[in-house]
Short mmCIF file of C-alpha atoms and ligand atoms in Angstrom, two decimals:
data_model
loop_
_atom_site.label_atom_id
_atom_site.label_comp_id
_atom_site.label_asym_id
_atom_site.label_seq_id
_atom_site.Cartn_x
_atom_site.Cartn_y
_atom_site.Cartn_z
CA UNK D 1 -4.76 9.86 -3.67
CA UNK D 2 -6.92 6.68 -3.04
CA UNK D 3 -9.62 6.40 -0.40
CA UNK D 4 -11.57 3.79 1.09
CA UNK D 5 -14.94 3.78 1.90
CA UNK D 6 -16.45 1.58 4.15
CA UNK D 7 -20.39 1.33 4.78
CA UNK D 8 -20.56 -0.04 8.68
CA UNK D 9 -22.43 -2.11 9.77
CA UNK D 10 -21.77 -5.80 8.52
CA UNK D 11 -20.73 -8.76 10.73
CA UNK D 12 -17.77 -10.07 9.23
CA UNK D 13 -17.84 -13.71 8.87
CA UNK D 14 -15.32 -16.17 7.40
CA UNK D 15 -12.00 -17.11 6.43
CA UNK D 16 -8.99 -15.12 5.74
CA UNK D 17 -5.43 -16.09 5.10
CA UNK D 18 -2.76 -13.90 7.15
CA UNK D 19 0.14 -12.57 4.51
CA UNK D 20 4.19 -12.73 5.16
CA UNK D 21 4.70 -9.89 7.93
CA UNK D 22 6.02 -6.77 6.79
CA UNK D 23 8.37 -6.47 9.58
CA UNK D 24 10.12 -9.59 9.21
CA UNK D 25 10.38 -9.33 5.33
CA UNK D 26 12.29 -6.07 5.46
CA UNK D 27 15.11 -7.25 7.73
CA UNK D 28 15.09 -10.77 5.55
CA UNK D 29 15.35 -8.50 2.35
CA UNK D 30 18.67 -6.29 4.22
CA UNK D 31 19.85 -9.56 4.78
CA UNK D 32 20.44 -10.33 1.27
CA UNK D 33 22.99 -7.91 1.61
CA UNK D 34 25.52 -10.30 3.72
CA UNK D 35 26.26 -12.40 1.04
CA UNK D 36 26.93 -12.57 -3.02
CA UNK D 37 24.64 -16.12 -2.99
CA UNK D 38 21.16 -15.36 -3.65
CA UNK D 39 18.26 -15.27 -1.17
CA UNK D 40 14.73 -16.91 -2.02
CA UNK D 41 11.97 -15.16 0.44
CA UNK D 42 8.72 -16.98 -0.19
CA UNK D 43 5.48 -15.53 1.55
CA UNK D 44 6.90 -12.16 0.31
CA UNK D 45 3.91 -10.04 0.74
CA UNK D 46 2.52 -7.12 -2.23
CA UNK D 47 3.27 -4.40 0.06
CA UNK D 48 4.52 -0.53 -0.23
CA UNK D 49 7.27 -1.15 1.35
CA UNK D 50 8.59 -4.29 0.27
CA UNK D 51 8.49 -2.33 -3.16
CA UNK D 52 10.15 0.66 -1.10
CA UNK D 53 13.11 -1.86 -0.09
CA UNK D 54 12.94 -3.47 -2.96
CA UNK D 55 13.71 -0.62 -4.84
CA UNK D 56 16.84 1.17 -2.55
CA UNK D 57 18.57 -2.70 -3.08
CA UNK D 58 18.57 -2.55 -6.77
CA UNK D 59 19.27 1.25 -6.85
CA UNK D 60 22.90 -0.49 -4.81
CA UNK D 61 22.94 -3.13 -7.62
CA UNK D 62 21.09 -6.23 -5.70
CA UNK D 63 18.80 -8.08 -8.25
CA UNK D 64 15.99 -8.17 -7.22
CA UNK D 65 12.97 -10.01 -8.97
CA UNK D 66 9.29 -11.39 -7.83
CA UNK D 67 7.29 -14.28 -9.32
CA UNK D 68 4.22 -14.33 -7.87
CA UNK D 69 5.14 -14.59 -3.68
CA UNK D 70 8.53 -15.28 -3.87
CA UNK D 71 10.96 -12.65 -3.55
CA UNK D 72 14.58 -13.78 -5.30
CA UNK D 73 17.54 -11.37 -4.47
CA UNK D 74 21.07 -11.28 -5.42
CA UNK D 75 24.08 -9.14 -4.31
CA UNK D 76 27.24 -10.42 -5.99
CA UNK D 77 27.88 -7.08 -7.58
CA UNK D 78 26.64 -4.04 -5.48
CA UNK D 79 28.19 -0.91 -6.43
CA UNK D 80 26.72 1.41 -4.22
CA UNK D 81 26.78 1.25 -0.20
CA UNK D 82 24.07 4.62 0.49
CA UNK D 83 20.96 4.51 1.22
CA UNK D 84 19.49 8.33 0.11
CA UNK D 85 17.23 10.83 2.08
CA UNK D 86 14.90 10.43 -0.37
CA UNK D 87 13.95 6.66 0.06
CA UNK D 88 15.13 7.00 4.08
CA UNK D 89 12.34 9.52 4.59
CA UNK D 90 9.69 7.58 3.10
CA UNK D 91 10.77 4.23 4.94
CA UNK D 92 12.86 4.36 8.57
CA UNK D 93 13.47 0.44 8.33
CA UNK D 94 15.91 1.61 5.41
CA UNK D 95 17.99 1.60 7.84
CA UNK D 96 18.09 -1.36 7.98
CA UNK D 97 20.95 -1.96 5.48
CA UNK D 98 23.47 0.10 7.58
CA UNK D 99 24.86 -2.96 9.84
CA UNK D 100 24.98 -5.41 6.70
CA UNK D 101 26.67 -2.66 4.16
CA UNK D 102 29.34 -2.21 7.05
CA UNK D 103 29.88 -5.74 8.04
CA UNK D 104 30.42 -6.99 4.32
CA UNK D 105 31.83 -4.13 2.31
CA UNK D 106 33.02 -2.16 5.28
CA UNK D 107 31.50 1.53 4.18
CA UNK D 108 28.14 2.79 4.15
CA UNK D 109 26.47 5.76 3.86
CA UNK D 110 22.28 5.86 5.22
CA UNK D 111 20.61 8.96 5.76
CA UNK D 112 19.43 9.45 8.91
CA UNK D 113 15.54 9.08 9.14
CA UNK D 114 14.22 12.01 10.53
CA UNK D 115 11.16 12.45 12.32
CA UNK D 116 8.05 10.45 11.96
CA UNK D 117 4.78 10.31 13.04
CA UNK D 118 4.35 8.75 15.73
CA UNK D 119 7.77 10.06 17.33
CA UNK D 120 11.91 10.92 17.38
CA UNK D 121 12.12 7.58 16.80
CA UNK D 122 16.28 7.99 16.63
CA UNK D 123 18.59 5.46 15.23
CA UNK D 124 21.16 6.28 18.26
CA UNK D 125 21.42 2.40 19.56
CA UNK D 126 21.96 1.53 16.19
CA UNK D 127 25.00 3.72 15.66
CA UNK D 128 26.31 3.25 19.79
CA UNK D 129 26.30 -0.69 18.83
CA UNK D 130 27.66 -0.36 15.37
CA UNK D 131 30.93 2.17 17.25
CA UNK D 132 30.73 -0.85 19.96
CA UNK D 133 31.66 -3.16 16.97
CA UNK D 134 34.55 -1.04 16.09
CA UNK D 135 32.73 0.88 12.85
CA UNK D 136 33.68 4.99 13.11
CA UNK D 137 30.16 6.64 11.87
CA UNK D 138 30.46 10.50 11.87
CA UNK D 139 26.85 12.31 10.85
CA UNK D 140 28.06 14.42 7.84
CA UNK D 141 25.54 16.44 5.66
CA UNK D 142 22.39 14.91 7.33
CA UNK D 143 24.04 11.13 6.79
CA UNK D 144 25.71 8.66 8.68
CA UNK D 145 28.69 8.19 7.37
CA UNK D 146 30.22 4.94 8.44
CA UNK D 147 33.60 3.10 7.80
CA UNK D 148 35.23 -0.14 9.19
CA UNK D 149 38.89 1.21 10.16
CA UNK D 150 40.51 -2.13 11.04
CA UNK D 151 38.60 -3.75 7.91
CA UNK D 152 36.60 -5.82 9.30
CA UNK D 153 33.89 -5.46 12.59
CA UNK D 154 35.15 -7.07 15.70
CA UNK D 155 33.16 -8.88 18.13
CA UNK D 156 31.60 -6.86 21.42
CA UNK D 157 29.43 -6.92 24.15
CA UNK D 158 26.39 -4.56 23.52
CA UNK D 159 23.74 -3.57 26.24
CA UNK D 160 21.12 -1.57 24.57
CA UNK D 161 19.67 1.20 26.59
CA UNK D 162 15.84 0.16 25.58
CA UNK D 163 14.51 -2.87 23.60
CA UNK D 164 14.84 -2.09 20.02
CA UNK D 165 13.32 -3.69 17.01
CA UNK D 166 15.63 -2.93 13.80
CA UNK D 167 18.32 -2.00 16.46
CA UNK D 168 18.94 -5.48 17.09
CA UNK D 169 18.35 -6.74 13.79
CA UNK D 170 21.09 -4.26 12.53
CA UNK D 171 23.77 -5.38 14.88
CA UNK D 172 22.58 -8.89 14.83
CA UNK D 173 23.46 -8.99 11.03
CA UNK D 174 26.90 -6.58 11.89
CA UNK D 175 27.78 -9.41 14.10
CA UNK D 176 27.49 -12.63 11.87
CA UNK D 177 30.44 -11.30 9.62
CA UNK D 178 32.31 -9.70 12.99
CA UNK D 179 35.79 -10.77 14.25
CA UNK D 180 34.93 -13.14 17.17
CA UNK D 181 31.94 -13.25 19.43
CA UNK D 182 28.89 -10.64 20.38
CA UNK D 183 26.80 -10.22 23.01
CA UNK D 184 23.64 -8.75 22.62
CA UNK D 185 22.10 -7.73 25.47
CA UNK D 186 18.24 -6.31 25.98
CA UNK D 187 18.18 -7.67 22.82
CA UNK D 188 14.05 -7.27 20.98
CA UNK D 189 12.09 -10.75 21.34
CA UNK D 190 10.03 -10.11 18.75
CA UNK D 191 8.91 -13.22 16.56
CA UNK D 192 9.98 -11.31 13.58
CA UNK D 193 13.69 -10.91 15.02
CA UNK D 194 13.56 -15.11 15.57
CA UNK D 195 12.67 -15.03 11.90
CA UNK D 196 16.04 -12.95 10.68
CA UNK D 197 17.77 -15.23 12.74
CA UNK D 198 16.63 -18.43 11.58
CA UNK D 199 17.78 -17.64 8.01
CA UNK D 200 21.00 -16.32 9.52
CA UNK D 201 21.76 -19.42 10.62
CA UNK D 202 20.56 -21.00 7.34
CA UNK D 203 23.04 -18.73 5.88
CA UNK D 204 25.80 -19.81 7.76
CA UNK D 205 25.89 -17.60 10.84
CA UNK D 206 26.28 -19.22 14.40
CA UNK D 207 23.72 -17.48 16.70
CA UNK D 208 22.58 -18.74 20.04
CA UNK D 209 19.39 -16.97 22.00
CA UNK D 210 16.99 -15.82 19.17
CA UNK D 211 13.90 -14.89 21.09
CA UNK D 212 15.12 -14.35 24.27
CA UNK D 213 16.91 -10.71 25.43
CA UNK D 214 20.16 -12.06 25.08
CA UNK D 215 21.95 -12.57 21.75
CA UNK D 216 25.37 -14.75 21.72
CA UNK D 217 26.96 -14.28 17.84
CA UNK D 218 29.94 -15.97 16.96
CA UNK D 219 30.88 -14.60 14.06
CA UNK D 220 31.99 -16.15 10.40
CA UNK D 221 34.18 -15.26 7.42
CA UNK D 222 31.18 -15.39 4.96
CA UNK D 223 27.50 -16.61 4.58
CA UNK D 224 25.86 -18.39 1.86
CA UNK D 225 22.84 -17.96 0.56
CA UNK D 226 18.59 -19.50 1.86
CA UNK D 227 15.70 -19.95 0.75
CA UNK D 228 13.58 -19.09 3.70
CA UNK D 229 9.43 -18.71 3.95
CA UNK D 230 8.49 -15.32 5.82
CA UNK D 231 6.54 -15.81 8.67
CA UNK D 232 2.76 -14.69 9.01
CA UNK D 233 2.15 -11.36 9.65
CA UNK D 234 1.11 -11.64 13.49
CA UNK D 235 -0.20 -7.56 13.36
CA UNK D 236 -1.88 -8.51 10.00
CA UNK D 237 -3.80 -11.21 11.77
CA UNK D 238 -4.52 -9.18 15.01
CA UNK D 239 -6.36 -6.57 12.93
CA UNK D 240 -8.67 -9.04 10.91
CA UNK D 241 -9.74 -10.56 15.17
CA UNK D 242 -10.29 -6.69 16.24
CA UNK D 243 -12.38 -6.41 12.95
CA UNK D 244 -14.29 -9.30 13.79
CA UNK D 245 -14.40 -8.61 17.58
CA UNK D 246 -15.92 -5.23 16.55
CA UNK D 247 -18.46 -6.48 14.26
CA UNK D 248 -19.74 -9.26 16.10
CA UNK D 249 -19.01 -11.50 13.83
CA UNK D 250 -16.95 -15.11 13.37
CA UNK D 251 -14.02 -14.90 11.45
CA UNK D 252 -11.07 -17.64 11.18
CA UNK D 253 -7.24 -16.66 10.44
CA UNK D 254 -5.58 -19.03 8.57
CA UNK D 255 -2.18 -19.77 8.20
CA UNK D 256 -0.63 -17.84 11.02
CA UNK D 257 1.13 -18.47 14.16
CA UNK D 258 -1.29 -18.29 17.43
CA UNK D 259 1.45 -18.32 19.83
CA UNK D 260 2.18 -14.95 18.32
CA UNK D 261 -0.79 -13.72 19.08
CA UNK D 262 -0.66 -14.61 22.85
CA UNK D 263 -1.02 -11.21 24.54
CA UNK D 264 -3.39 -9.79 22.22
CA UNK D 265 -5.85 -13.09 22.21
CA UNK D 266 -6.07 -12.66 26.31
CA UNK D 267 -7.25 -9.10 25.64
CA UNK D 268 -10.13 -10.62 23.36
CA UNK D 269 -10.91 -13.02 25.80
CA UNK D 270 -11.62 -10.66 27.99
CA UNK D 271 -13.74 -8.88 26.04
CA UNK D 272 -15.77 -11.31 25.46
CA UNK D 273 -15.19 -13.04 22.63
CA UNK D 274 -14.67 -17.01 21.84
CA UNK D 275 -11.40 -18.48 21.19
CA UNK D 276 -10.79 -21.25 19.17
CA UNK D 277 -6.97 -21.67 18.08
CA UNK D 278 -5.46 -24.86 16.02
CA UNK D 279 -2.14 -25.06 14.77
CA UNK D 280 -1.91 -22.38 12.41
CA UNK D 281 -4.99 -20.40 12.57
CA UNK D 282 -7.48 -18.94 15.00
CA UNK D 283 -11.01 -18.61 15.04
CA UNK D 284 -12.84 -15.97 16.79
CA UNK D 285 -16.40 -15.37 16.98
CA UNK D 286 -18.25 -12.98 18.62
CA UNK D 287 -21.64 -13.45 17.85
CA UNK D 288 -23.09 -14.05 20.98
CA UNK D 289 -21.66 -11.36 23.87
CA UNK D 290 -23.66 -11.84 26.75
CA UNK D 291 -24.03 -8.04 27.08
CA UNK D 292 -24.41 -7.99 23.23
CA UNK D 293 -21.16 -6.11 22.78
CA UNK D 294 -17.54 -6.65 23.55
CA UNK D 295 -16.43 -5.32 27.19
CA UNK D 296 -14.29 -2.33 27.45
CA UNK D 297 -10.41 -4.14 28.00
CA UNK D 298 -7.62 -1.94 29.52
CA UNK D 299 -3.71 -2.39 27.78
CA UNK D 300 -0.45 -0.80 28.17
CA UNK D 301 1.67 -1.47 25.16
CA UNK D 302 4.68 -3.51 25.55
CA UNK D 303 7.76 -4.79 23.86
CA UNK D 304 7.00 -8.75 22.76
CA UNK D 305 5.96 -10.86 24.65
CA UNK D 306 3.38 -8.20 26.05
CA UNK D 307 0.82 -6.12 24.06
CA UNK D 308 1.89 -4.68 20.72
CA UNK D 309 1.60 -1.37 19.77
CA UNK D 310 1.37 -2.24 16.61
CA UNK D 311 -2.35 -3.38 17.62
CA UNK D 312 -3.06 0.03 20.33
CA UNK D 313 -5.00 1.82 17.57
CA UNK D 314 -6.71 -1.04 16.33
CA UNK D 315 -8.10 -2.05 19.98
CA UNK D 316 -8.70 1.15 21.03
CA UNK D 317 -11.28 1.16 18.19
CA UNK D 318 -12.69 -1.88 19.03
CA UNK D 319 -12.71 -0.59 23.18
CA UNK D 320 -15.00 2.74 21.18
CA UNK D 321 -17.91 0.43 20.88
CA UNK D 322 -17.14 -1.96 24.20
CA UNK D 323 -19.33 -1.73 27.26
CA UNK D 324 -17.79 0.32 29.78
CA UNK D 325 -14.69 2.45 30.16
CA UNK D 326 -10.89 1.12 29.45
CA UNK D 327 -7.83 2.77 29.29
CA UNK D 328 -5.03 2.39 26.73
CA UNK D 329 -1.62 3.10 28.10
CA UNK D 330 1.16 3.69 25.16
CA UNK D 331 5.10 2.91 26.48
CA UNK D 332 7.00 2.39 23.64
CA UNK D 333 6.39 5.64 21.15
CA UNK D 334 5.34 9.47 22.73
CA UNK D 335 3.13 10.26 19.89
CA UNK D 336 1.11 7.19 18.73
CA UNK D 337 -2.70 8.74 19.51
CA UNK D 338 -2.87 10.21 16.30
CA UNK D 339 -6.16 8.21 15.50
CA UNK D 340 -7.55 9.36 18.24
CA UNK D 341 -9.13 12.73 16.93
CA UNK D 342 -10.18 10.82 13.96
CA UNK D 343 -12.65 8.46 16.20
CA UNK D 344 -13.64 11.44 17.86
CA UNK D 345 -15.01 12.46 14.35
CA UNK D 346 -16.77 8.88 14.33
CA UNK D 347 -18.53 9.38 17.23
CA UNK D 348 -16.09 8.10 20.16
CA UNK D 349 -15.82 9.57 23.69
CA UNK D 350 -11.81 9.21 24.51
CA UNK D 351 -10.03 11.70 27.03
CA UNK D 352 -5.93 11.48 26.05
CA UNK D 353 -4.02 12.39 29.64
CA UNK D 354 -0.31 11.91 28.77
CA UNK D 355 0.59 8.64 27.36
CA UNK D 356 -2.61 7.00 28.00
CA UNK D 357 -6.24 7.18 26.69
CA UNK D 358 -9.82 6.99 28.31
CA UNK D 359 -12.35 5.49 26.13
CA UNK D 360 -15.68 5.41 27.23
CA UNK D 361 -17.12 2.99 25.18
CA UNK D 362 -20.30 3.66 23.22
CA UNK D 363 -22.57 1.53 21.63
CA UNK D 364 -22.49 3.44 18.37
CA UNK D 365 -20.38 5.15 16.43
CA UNK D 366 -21.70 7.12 13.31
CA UNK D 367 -20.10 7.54 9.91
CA UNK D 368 -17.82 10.50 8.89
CA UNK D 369 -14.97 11.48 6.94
CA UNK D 370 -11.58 10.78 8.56
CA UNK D 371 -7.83 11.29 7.47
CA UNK D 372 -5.26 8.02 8.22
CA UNK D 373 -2.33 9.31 9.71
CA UNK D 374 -0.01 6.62 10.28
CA UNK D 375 0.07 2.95 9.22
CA UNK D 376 -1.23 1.06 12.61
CA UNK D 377 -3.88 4.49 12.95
CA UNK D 378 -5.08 3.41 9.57
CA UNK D 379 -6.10 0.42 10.71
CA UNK D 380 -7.86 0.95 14.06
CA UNK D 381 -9.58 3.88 11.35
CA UNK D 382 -11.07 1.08 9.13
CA UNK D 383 -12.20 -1.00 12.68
CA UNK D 384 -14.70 1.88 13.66
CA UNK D 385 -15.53 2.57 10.40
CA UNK D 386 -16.56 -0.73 10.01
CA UNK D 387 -18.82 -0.49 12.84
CA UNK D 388 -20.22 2.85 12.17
CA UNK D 389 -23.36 3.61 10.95
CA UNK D 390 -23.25 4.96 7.28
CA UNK D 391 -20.44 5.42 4.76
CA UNK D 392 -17.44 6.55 5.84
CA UNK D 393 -14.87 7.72 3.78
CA UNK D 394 -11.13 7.07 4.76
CA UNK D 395 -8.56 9.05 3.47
CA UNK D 396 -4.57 9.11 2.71
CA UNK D 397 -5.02 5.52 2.39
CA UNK D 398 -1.17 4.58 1.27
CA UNK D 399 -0.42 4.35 4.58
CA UNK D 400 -2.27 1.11 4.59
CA UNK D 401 -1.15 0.27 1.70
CA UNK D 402 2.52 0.13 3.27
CA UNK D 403 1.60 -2.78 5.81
CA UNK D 404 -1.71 -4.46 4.56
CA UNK D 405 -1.69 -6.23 1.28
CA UNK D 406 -4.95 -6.61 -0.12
CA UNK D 407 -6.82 -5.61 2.41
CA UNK D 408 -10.23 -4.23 1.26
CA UNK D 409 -10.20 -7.45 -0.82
CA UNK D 410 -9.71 -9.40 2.04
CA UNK D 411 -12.38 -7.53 4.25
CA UNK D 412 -14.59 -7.72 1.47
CA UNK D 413 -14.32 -11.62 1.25
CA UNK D 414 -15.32 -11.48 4.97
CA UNK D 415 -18.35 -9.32 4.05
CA UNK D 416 -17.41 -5.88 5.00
CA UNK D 417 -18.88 -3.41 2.28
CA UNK D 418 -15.96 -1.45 1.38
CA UNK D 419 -14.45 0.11 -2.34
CA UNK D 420 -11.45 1.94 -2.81
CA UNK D 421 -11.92 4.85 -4.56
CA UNK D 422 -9.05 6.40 -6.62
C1 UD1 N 501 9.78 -1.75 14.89
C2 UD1 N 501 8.65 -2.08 13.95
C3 UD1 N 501 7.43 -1.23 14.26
C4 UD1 N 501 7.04 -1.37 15.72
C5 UD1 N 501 8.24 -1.11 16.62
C6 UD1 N 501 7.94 -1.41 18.08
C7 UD1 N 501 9.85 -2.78 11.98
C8 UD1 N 501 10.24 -2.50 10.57
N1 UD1 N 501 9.12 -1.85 12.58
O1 UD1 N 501 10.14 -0.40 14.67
O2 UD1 N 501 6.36 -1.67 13.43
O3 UD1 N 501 6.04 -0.42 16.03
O4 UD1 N 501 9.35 -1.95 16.23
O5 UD1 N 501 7.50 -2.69 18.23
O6 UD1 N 501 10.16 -3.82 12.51
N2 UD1 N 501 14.65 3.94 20.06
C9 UD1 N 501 15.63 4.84 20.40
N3 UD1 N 501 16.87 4.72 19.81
C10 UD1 N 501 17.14 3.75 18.89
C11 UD1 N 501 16.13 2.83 18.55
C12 UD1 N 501 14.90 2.95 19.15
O7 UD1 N 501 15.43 5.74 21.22
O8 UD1 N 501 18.28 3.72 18.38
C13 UD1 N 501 13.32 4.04 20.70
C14 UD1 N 501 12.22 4.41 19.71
O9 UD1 N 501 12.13 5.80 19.55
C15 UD1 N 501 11.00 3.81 20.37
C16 UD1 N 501 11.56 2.53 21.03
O10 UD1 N 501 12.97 2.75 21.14
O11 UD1 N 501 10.53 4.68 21.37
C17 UD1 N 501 11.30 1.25 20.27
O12 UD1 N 501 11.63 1.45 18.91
P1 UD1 N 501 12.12 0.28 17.96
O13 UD1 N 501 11.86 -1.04 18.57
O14 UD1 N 501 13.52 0.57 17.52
O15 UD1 N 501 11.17 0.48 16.72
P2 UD1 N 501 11.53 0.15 15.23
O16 UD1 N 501 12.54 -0.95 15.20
O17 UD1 N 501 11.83 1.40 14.49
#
């Protein structure tokens, strides 16, 4: 298994160019699913679980090929609506095929995830909308077994209980091929939702409300295929600004969307650093903190527009090394502190009471070997250890590799001394 290992220490300083987010590529990829035209994703980023996705599509009889960026996919002749444990396990947003598989074929069969973790994380709003739509799913053997009765979804009005991510993507796509008109209500916000939706549309599907909580889908008789550009991977970008935030240093995102970044660019204000943001990039530079280090900033995770989880590890590590004490309040999974034993190991003083850390910041954190745990943990890991004094060694490393492409090459171009080692 591959590791990383970082020697801390190193401002990082320069430019980097955010990649196509991971979470908007995977719903874009199900997608291809709704129709037999093919689907051109450009942007696509090298990750694990692009691949992951990549592969359960063909393993139905999608084409799937890459050149370079661009993902091309192509299901005129799937033969095979399941999605198996095996893949399911190693990838929840497989999932992610269920609403599509039902709304054009009318059958699927997708394991049910499991565990993960950081949490339950059950598929239940997926399978309450899916019912709402008129699919019967029965869980048989560990799977959800799901069939279209009437032949074809009908249109309904769906309040989720809680703001879901892949919940509404899945019924979102259910609905474009649906009998009549959806509501989706509590619908997710999230930039990377707006995304699936914008190719929808491209495809052929009439949906009003992308981005706000409330989703009116009319639906269509077919879709068509698009050739659609995945947008920048706001999380991606969020880490690089922690990293540089962190390390005192002056580092400019390229090629992303700022107004993504909203609630996570008021948090580095706060701390301190200087914000500089153009059309599509951002520049932060920390170089000169009046106290010489960033200030401890309380969060409370959020669904979008407020702060991400995605990004609670990652601050959390930069809040280690801040001046003064913050804490970091987690709402939207029970068991995302997983990191938090690991910076221990690095040196950091954090109390967890419930669903919400106290870091005491310190102004040093020294080098160790720690374990990544999760994908997002991962990352907040490789923050402190870039800060850290000495060589520390990360390891279980692929679950970076799932979200990040590149990223040791990336960090390196910014100046960060760090090697996988495999
Ligand atoms: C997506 C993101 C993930 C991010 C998360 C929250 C993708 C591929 N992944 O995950 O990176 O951390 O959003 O922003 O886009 N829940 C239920 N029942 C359901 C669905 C969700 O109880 O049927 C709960 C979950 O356990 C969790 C909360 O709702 O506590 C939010 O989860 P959700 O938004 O669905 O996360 P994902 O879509 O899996």
């Amino acid at each position: 298994m591959d590791k990383l290992r970082i020697h801390g220490g190193t401002a990082l300083h320069g430019e980097v160019f955010a990649s196509g987010a991971k979470n908007a590529a995977l719903p874009l990829m199900a997608a291809s699913l709704l129709t037999a035209q093919p689907v051109l994703l450009e942007h696509a980023p090298r990750l694990v679980d692009v691949h992951t996705l990549g592969e359960l599509l063909r393993s139905m009889g999608v084409q799937v090929e890459r050149e370079d960026s661009l993902l091309r996919l192509r299901a005129d002749a799937v033969s095979r609506c399941e999605a198996p444990y095996e893949r399911v396990k190693t990838m929840r947003a497989s999932v992610l095929v269920l609403g599509p598989l039902l709304a054009r074929f009318g059958h699927a069969r997708v394991s049910l995830p499991g565990g993960c973790a950081i949490g339950a994380r059950p598929v239940d709003q997926h399978v309450r909308g899916l019912r709402q739509l008129g699919a019967r799913v029965d869980i048989e053997h560990g799977y959800l077994v799901a069939s279209v009765p009437s032949g074809r979804l009908r249109g309904a009005h769906i309040s989720t209980d809680m703001v879901t991510v892949t919940g509404t993507e899945n019924l979102m796509m259910a609905a474009c091929l649906a009998d009549g008109e959806t509501l989706i209500e509590n619908a997710a916000q999230e930039p990377e939702v707006v995304d699936l939706a914008s190719m929808l549309v491209d495809m052929g599907a009439d949906i009003e409300g992308a981005g706000t909580s409330r989703l009116r889908i009319r639906g269509v008789s077919t879709l068509g295929g698009a050739s659609h550009r995945i947008v920048a991977d706001r999380i991606e970008a969020g880490t690089f600004l922690c990293a540089a935030a962190a390390t005192r240093g002056d580092v400019t995102v390229r090629g992303c969307v700022p107004a993504h970044l909203d609630s996570l660019l008021d948090k580095l204000r706060e701390a301190g650093a200087s914000i500089d943001c153009g059309e599509d990039w951002v520049r932060l530079r920390a170089t000169d903190l009046p106290a010489g280090r960033p200030r401890a900033v309380s969060l409370r995770t959020s669904e979008y527009p407020g702060f991400p989880t995605d990004m609670q590890a990652q601050f959390m590590a930069l809040d280690c090394i801040a001046e003064g004490t913050a804490t970091v309040t987690e709402t939207i999974f029970e068991n995302r502190f997983m990191h938090v034993q690991e910076l221990v190991r690095l040196g950091a003083r954090i109390a967890v009471e419930g669903n919400t850390c106290v870091v005491q910041g310190s102004g040093k954190l020294s080098a160790a070997t720690v374990m990544a745990t999760d994908l997002r943990a991962s990352a907040g890991l490789v923050i402190a250890a870039l800060v850290a004094e000495g060589s520390t060694c990360i390891e279980r490393i692929y679950h970076l590799d799932r979200g990040y492409e590149a990223m040791e090459h990336k960090l390196a171009a910014l100046g960060a001394r760090i090697e996988r080692l495999r």
